[in-house]
Every structure is written in C-alpha cells, then in structure tokens.
PDB file of C-alpha atoms in Angstrom:
ATOM      1  CA  MET A 682       0.000   0.000   0.000  1.00  0.00           C
ATOM      2  CA  THR A 683       2.823   2.393   0.810  1.00  0.00           C
ATOM      3  CA  ARG A 684       4.402   1.792  -2.596  1.00  0.00           C
ATOM      4  CA  ILE A 685       1.060   2.424  -4.324  1.00  0.00           C
ATOM      5  CA  LEU A 686       0.559   5.685  -2.411  1.00  0.00           C
ATOM      6  CA  MET A 687       4.049   6.974  -3.087  1.00  0.00           C
ATOM      7  CA  ALA A 688       3.827   5.949  -6.742  1.00  0.00           C
ATOM      8  CA  GLY A 689       0.621   7.965  -7.024  1.00  0.00           C
ATOM      9  CA  ALA A 690       2.286  10.987  -5.461  1.00  0.00           C
ATOM     10  CA  LEU A 691       5.227  10.733  -7.842  1.00  0.00           C
ATOM     11  CA  ALA A 692       2.840  10.427 -10.782  1.00  0.00           C
ATOM     12  CA  LEU A 693       1.128  13.636  -9.687  1.00  0.00           C
ATOM     13  CA  PHE A 694       4.402  15.525  -9.506  1.00  0.00           C
ATOM     14  CA  ALA A 695       5.679  14.087 -12.776  1.00  0.00           C
ATOM     15  CA  ALA A 696       2.492  14.828 -14.740  1.00  0.00           C
ATOM     16  CA  GLY A 697       2.821  17.250 -17.632  1.00  0.00           C
ATOM     17  CA  PRO A 698       5.072  17.616 -20.647  1.00  0.00           C
ATOM     18  CA  ALA A 699       8.053  19.094 -18.825  1.00  0.00           C
ATOM     19  CA  ALA A 700       9.406  19.802 -15.392  1.00  0.00           C
ATOM     20  CA  ALA A 701       7.974  22.919 -13.773  1.00  0.00           C
ATOM     21  CA  GLU A 702      10.140  25.905 -12.927  1.00  0.00           C
ATOM     22  CA  LYS A 703      11.514  25.793  -9.399  1.00  0.00           C
ATOM     23  CA  LEU A 704       9.486  27.915  -6.977  1.00  0.00           C
ATOM     24  CA  SER A 705      11.566  30.558  -5.219  1.00  0.00           C
ATOM     25  CA  LEU A 706      12.115  30.487  -1.464  1.00  0.00           C
ATOM     26  CA  GLY A 707      10.598  33.947  -1.264  1.00  0.00           C
ATOM     27  CA  ALA A 708       7.401  32.841  -3.018  1.00  0.00           C
ATOM     28  CA  ILE A 709       7.111  29.783  -0.762  1.00  0.00           C
ATOM     29  CA  SER A 710       7.670  31.911   2.359  1.00  0.00           C
ATOM     30  CA  ASP A 711       4.967  34.349   1.210  1.00  0.00           C
ATOM     31  CA  TYR A 712       2.576  31.446   0.624  1.00  0.00           C
ATOM     32  CA  LEU A 713       3.133  29.968   4.085  1.00  0.00           C
ATOM     33  CA  ASN A 714       2.811  33.382   5.743  1.00  0.00           C
ATOM     34  CA  GLY A 715      -0.464  33.903   3.874  1.00  0.00           C
ATOM     35  CA  LEU A 716      -1.999  30.720   5.272  1.00  0.00           C
ATOM     36  CA  ASP A 717      -4.347  31.565   8.119  1.00  0.00           C
ATOM     37  CA  THR A 718      -6.276  28.341   8.652  1.00  0.00           C
ATOM     38  CA  VAL A 719      -6.079  24.983   6.879  1.00  0.00           C
ATOM     39  CA  THR A 720      -8.437  22.002   7.105  1.00  0.00           C
ATOM     40  CA  GLY A 721      -8.018  18.712   5.277  1.00  0.00           C
ATOM     41  CA  THR A 722      -7.473  14.999   5.370  1.00  0.00           C
ATOM     42  CA  PHE A 723      -4.085  13.321   5.367  1.00  0.00           C
ATOM     43  CA  THR A 724      -2.282  10.031   5.024  1.00  0.00           C
ATOM     44  CA  GLN A 725       0.705   9.553   7.301  1.00  0.00           C
ATOM     45  CA  ILE A 726       3.486   7.163   6.317  1.00  0.00           C
ATOM     46  CA  ASN A 727       5.583   6.147   9.295  1.00  0.00           C
ATOM     47  CA  GLY A 728       9.232   5.172   9.266  1.00  0.00           C
ATOM     48  CA  ASP A 729       8.342   1.477   9.508  1.00  0.00           C
ATOM     49  CA  GLY A 730       6.077   1.683   6.450  1.00  0.00           C
ATOM     50  CA  THR A 731       2.782   1.590   8.330  1.00  0.00           C
ATOM     51  CA  GLU A 732       0.083   4.118   7.428  1.00  0.00           C
ATOM     52  CA  GLN A 733      -2.486   6.137   9.313  1.00  0.00           C
ATOM     53  CA  THR A 734      -5.178   8.500   8.070  1.00  0.00           C
ATOM     54  CA  GLY A 735      -7.020  11.353   9.699  1.00  0.00           C
ATOM     55  CA  THR A 736      -8.048  14.996   9.647  1.00  0.00           C
ATOM     56  CA  LEU A 737      -5.668  17.931   9.959  1.00  0.00           C
ATOM     57  CA  TYR A 738      -6.362  21.435  11.263  1.00  0.00           C
ATOM     58  CA  ILE A 739      -3.844  24.286  11.188  1.00  0.00           C
ATOM     59  CA  SER A 740      -4.296  27.762  12.622  1.00  0.00           C
ATOM     60  CA  ARG A 741      -1.222  29.888  12.105  1.00  0.00           C
ATOM     61  CA  PRO A 742       0.765  30.913  13.944  1.00  0.00           C
ATOM     62  CA  GLY A 743       1.544  28.100  16.323  1.00  0.00           C
ATOM     63  CA  LYS A 744      -1.478  25.779  16.245  1.00  0.00           C
ATOM     64  CA  MET A 745      -1.972  22.364  14.658  1.00  0.00           C
ATOM     65  CA  ARG A 746      -4.280  19.393  15.319  1.00  0.00           C
ATOM     66  CA  PHE A 747      -4.016  15.831  13.984  1.00  0.00           C
ATOM     67  CA  GLU A 748      -7.113  13.673  14.566  1.00  0.00           C
ATOM     68  CA  TYR A 749      -6.323  10.062  13.637  1.00  0.00           C
ATOM     69  CA  ASP A 750      -9.044   7.778  12.311  1.00  0.00           C
ATOM     70  CA  PRO A 751     -10.135   4.604  14.155  1.00  0.00           C
ATOM     71  CA  PRO A 752      -8.851   2.233  15.294  1.00  0.00           C
ATOM     72  CA  GLU A 753      -5.986   4.545  16.333  1.00  0.00           C
ATOM     73  CA  GLU A 754      -8.039   7.478  17.682  1.00  0.00           C
ATOM     74  CA  THR A 755      -4.801   9.222  18.626  1.00  0.00           C
ATOM     75  CA  LEU A 756      -4.831  13.001  18.950  1.00  0.00           C
ATOM     76  CA  VAL A 757      -1.818  15.303  18.492  1.00  0.00           C
ATOM     77  CA  LEU A 758      -2.056  19.003  19.320  1.00  0.00           C
ATOM     78  CA  ALA A 759       0.379  21.871  18.897  1.00  0.00           C
ATOM     79  CA  SER A 760      -0.582  24.969  20.854  1.00  0.00           C
ATOM     80  CA  GLY A 761       0.842  27.443  23.340  1.00  0.00           C
ATOM     81  CA  GLY A 762       4.404  26.534  22.441  1.00  0.00           C
ATOM     82  CA  ALA A 763       3.916  22.833  23.221  1.00  0.00           C
ATOM     83  CA  VAL A 764       3.091  19.600  21.416  1.00  0.00           C
ATOM     84  CA  ALA A 765       0.757  17.187  23.232  1.00  0.00           C
ATOM     85  CA  ILE A 766       0.231  13.564  22.187  1.00  0.00           C
ATOM     86  CA  PHE A 767      -2.891  11.814  23.483  1.00  0.00           C
ATOM     87  CA  ASP A 768      -2.807   8.047  22.974  1.00  0.00           C
ATOM     88  CA  ASP A 769      -5.972   6.061  22.233  1.00  0.00           C
ATOM     89  CA  LYS A 770      -6.161   4.748  25.814  1.00  0.00           C
ATOM     90  CA  GLY A 771      -6.292   8.203  27.365  1.00  0.00           C
ATOM     91  CA  ASP A 772      -5.447   6.920  30.831  1.00  0.00           C
ATOM     92  CA  ALA A 773      -2.111   8.612  31.500  1.00  0.00           C
ATOM     93  CA  GLY A 774      -2.596  12.158  30.223  1.00  0.00           C
ATOM     94  CA  PRO A 775      -0.817  13.569  27.186  1.00  0.00           C
ATOM     95  CA  GLU A 776       2.898  13.371  26.547  1.00  0.00           C
ATOM     96  CA  THR A 777       4.111  16.939  25.988  1.00  0.00           C
ATOM     97  CA  TYR A 778       7.288  18.608  24.773  1.00  0.00           C
ATOM     98  CA  PRO A 779       8.267  22.060  23.418  1.00  0.00           C
ATOM     99  CA  ILE A 780       7.324  22.721  19.812  1.00  0.00           C
ATOM    100  CA  ASP A 781      10.602  24.642  19.434  1.00  0.00           C
ATOM    101  CA  ARG A 782      12.358  21.274  19.549  1.00  0.00           C
ATOM    102  CA  THR A 783      10.454  19.965  16.508  1.00  0.00           C
ATOM    103  CA  PRO A 784      10.926  20.790  12.815  1.00  0.00           C
ATOM    104  CA  LEU A 785       7.203  21.668  12.527  1.00  0.00           C
ATOM    105  CA  LYS A 786       7.939  25.002  14.203  1.00  0.00           C
ATOM    106  CA  ILE A 787       9.291  26.085  10.800  1.00  0.00           C
ATOM    107  CA  ILE A 788       5.833  26.234   9.165  1.00  0.00           C
ATOM    108  CA  LEU A 789       3.953  27.252  12.329  1.00  0.00           C
ATOM    109  CA  ALA A 790       6.151  30.285  13.010  1.00  0.00           C
ATOM    110  CA  ALA A 791       4.519  33.719  12.911  1.00  0.00           C
ATOM    111  CA  ASP A 792       7.029  34.812  10.267  1.00  0.00           C
ATOM    112  CA  VAL A 793       8.331  32.122   7.927  1.00  0.00           C
ATOM    113  CA  ASP A 794      11.492  33.208   6.125  1.00  0.00           C
ATOM    114  CA  LEU A 795      13.125  30.396   4.195  1.00  0.00           C
ATOM    115  CA  THR A 796      15.730  32.806   2.820  1.00  0.00           C
ATOM    116  CA  ARG A 797      17.445  33.070   6.228  1.00  0.00           C
ATOM    117  CA  GLU A 798      21.047  31.960   6.280  1.00  0.00           C
ATOM    118  CA  ARG A 799      21.388  28.209   6.977  1.00  0.00           C
ATOM    119  CA  MET A 800      17.585  27.768   7.108  1.00  0.00           C
ATOM    120  CA  VAL A 801      17.363  25.767   3.853  1.00  0.00           C
ATOM    121  CA  THR A 802      19.761  22.897   3.237  1.00  0.00           C
ATOM    122  CA  ASP A 803      18.290  21.708  -0.080  1.00  0.00           C
ATOM    123  CA  HIS A 804      16.075  23.325  -2.738  1.00  0.00           C
ATOM    124  CA  THR A 805      15.342  21.199  -5.810  1.00  0.00           C
ATOM    125  CA  THR A 806      12.673  20.254  -8.333  1.00  0.00           C
ATOM    126  CA  SER A 807      11.191  16.831  -9.006  1.00  0.00           C
ATOM    127  CA  GLY A 808       8.835  16.727 -11.973  1.00  0.00           C
ATOM    128  CA  GLU A 809       6.095  19.266 -11.239  1.00  0.00           C
ATOM    129  CA  ALA A 810       7.155  19.687  -7.592  1.00  0.00           C
ATOM    130  CA  THR A 811       9.568  21.923  -5.733  1.00  0.00           C
ATOM    131  CA  VAL A 812      11.174  20.230  -2.732  1.00  0.00           C
ATOM    132  CA  VAL A 813      12.625  22.301   0.124  1.00  0.00           C
ATOM    133  CA  THR A 814      14.494  20.864   3.104  1.00  0.00           C
ATOM    134  CA  ALA A 815      14.615  23.297   6.022  1.00  0.00           C
ATOM    135  CA  GLN A 816      15.951  23.325   9.573  1.00  0.00           C
ATOM    136  CA  ASP A 817      16.188  25.640  12.552  1.00  0.00           C
ATOM    137  CA  PRO A 818      19.496  27.407  11.766  1.00  0.00           C
ATOM    138  CA  GLU A 819      20.216  27.877  15.474  1.00  0.00           C
ATOM    139  CA  ASN A 820      19.400  24.250  16.329  1.00  0.00           C
ATOM    140  CA  PRO A 821      20.050  21.978  13.319  1.00  0.00           C
ATOM    141  CA  ASP A 822      20.315  19.010  15.691  1.00  0.00           C
ATOM    142  CA  TYR A 823      16.549  19.210  16.292  1.00  0.00           C
ATOM    143  CA  GLY A 824      15.930  17.650  12.862  1.00  0.00           C
ATOM    144  CA  SER A 825      14.693  18.893   9.502  1.00  0.00           C
ATOM    145  CA  LEU A 826      11.485  19.310   7.531  1.00  0.00           C
ATOM    146  CA  GLU A 827      11.221  18.355   3.853  1.00  0.00           C
ATOM    147  CA  LEU A 828       8.372  20.265   2.177  1.00  0.00           C
ATOM    148  CA  VAL A 829       6.871  19.455  -1.231  1.00  0.00           C
ATOM    149  CA  PHE A 830       5.070  22.177  -3.204  1.00  0.00           C
ATOM    150  CA  THR A 831       3.450  22.426  -6.608  1.00  0.00           C
ATOM    151  CA  GLY A 832       2.619  25.588  -8.509  1.00  0.00           C
ATOM    152  CA  PRO A 833       2.229  28.268  -9.405  1.00  0.00           C
ATOM    153  CA  PRO A 834      -0.040  28.898  -7.660  1.00  0.00           C
ATOM    154  CA  VAL A 835       2.064  27.644  -4.748  1.00  0.00           C
ATOM    155  CA  THR A 836       0.378  24.735  -2.939  1.00  0.00           C
ATOM    156  CA  LEU A 837       1.748  22.601  -0.109  1.00  0.00           C
ATOM    157  CA  ARG A 838       1.305  18.912  -0.976  1.00  0.00           C
ATOM    158  CA  GLN A 839       3.229  17.003   1.671  1.00  0.00           C
ATOM    159  CA  TRP A 840       5.973  17.166   4.256  1.00  0.00           C
ATOM    160  CA  GLN A 841       8.438  14.786   5.851  1.00  0.00           C
ATOM    161  CA  VAL A 842       9.654  15.293   9.409  1.00  0.00           C
ATOM    162  CA  ASN A 843      13.175  13.996   9.980  1.00  0.00           C
ATOM    163  CA  ASP A 844      13.622  13.952  13.742  1.00  0.00           C
ATOM    164  CA  ALA A 845      16.725  14.176  15.903  1.00  0.00           C
ATOM    165  CA  GLN A 846      16.705  10.415  16.486  1.00  0.00           C
ATOM    166  CA  GLY A 847      16.997   9.628  12.779  1.00  0.00           C
ATOM    167  CA  GLY A 848      13.346   8.692  12.252  1.00  0.00           C
ATOM    168  CA  SER A 849      11.127  10.094   9.523  1.00  0.00           C
ATOM    169  CA  THR A 850       7.382  10.566   9.123  1.00  0.00           C
ATOM    170  CA  THR A 851       5.701  11.652   5.880  1.00  0.00           C
ATOM    171  CA  VAL A 852       2.321  13.415   5.762  1.00  0.00           C
ATOM    172  CA  VAL A 853       0.536  13.541   2.387  1.00  0.00           C
ATOM    173  CA  LEU A 854      -2.163  16.239   2.321  1.00  0.00           C
ATOM    174  CA  GLU A 855      -5.538  15.647   0.676  1.00  0.00           C
ATOM    175  CA  GLU A 856      -8.765  17.641   0.193  1.00  0.00           C
ATOM    176  CA  ILE A 857      -7.276  20.815   1.631  1.00  0.00           C
ATOM    177  CA  GLN A 858      -9.425  23.871   2.362  1.00  0.00           C
ATOM    178  CA  VAL A 859      -7.960  27.234   3.339  1.00  0.00           C
ATOM    179  CA  GLY A 860      -9.561  30.061   5.291  1.00  0.00           C
ATOM    180  CA  ASP A 861     -12.297  28.220   7.208  1.00  0.00           C
ATOM    181  CA  ARG A 862     -13.035  29.548  10.686  1.00  0.00           C
ATOM    182  CA  LEU A 863     -11.660  27.203  13.365  1.00  0.00           C
ATOM    183  CA  ALA A 864     -12.645  27.286  17.039  1.00  0.00           C
ATOM    184  CA  ASP A 865      -9.832  27.935  19.520  1.00  0.00           C
ATOM    185  CA  GLY A 866     -10.988  24.941  21.552  1.00  0.00           C
ATOM    186  CA  LEU A 867      -9.789  22.600  18.822  1.00  0.00           C
ATOM    187  CA  PHE A 868      -6.220  23.415  19.815  1.00  0.00           C
ATOM    188  CA  ASN A 869      -6.562  23.931  23.575  1.00  0.00           C
ATOM    189  CA  ILE A 870      -4.505  21.229  25.287  1.00  0.00           C
ATOM    190  CA  GLN A 871      -6.276  21.508  28.663  1.00  0.00           C
ATOM    191  CA  ILE A 872      -9.778  21.349  27.164  1.00  0.00           C
ATOM    192  CA  ASN A 873      -8.856  18.300  25.124  1.00  0.00           C
ATOM    193  CA  SER A 874      -7.205  16.661  28.136  1.00  0.00           C
ATOM    194  CA  ASP A 875     -10.490  16.978  30.031  1.00  0.00           C
ATOM    195  CA  ARG A 876     -12.447  15.509  27.123  1.00  0.00           C
ATOM    196  CA  VAL A 877     -10.130  12.529  26.776  1.00  0.00           C
ATOM    197  CA  GLU A 878     -10.329  11.814  30.492  1.00  0.00           C
ATOM    198  CA  ARG A 879     -14.138  11.735  30.320  1.00  0.00           C
ATOM    199  CA  ARG A 880     -14.203   9.061  27.605  1.00  0.00           C
TER     200      ARG A 880
END
C-alpha cells in the first residue's frame, strides 16, 4: 500500500510535458505566511512503512491538530508553544514537549522566512514539484522538515519530518481547504485533556 501511495504521489508531480520551474524560497515563504487556517485529510506514512489516516487542522501561527481515524483514535495538538500527544487509551494524560524542539515550528512560526542563512539545506525540483528541506538554523540538531510544493499557484502537498533520532514521518495532504473559521478549543490542550479523560 505504501508503494502504491508513493507511486501515485510521484505520478502527480511528474504529470505534464516538462518539469515545472523551481518555486523561489521567497514565493514559498509568502505562501506559508499567507496561510491563516487549513483544514483537510491526510495520510501519514511512518518510518516502519505503516500508514495512518485522519483529519488535519492548522491555525497559524503556532497551532496544529491531527485527529487520527479509528482504530488509532490518537490526537496530536500543537498549541501554546507545546506539542501534546494523546494516545488512544487516554489513561495517562498527554505526553508533551516544546514545539521549538520539533521541525514543525518552521511552518507554524509567525514569520516564515526560508531565505534566512542556513535555514534551507536543499532546494530542488522533481517533476512538477519543488522540494525544500529546512531546519532551525540555530538548532540543526533538532531535525529537519522536507516540504513538497506544486505551482504556481504555490500549494503545499506534503511534508516529511526527519527527527533528531533519525526517524522520519511523511504526511501527504488531501482535500485541503484554506480560510475556514476554526474554534480555539480545537487546539486547547487543557480542554482536550479533560475531554479525553471523560471518555
């Protein structure tokens, strides 16, 4: 299944008579800074080849929510400078850690500037896609984020988190909608902790 999914993604990027022009880092930064809210479904490909699906919510700056489909029913929130992971048992409270120690802070930052010195370590094209690998220039040991865009118009298609432990997780975005109003409670770690405990 993983091979089929990745083959489909490559076919999407390779479609068309010729490779697309590489999107500039400035244009990609402007696109990310222009994103207010994002809602959509996703397929996550884990480092061991297993897959999970779910619904994604982003409210920039600083907020993200992954709702995983059954049977997982895991919930991951980014809010208030922290990432909280609620497992499907919900009996031990969420595992939390600072979002500044994750590569996702790059796209959740209030001001995304991929032109900063040492921010981008790779900037290439692959078929119709532009692929950017970025890191925190002050803390490259925290890992990196590989972002895949198509365009123009610039559109984020997927990302791969490469963590400090050498693991990688790929998220392929599907059915994305931009600009929908999202309630603050979706991202509130305490509110969601209370809800999980009441299950």
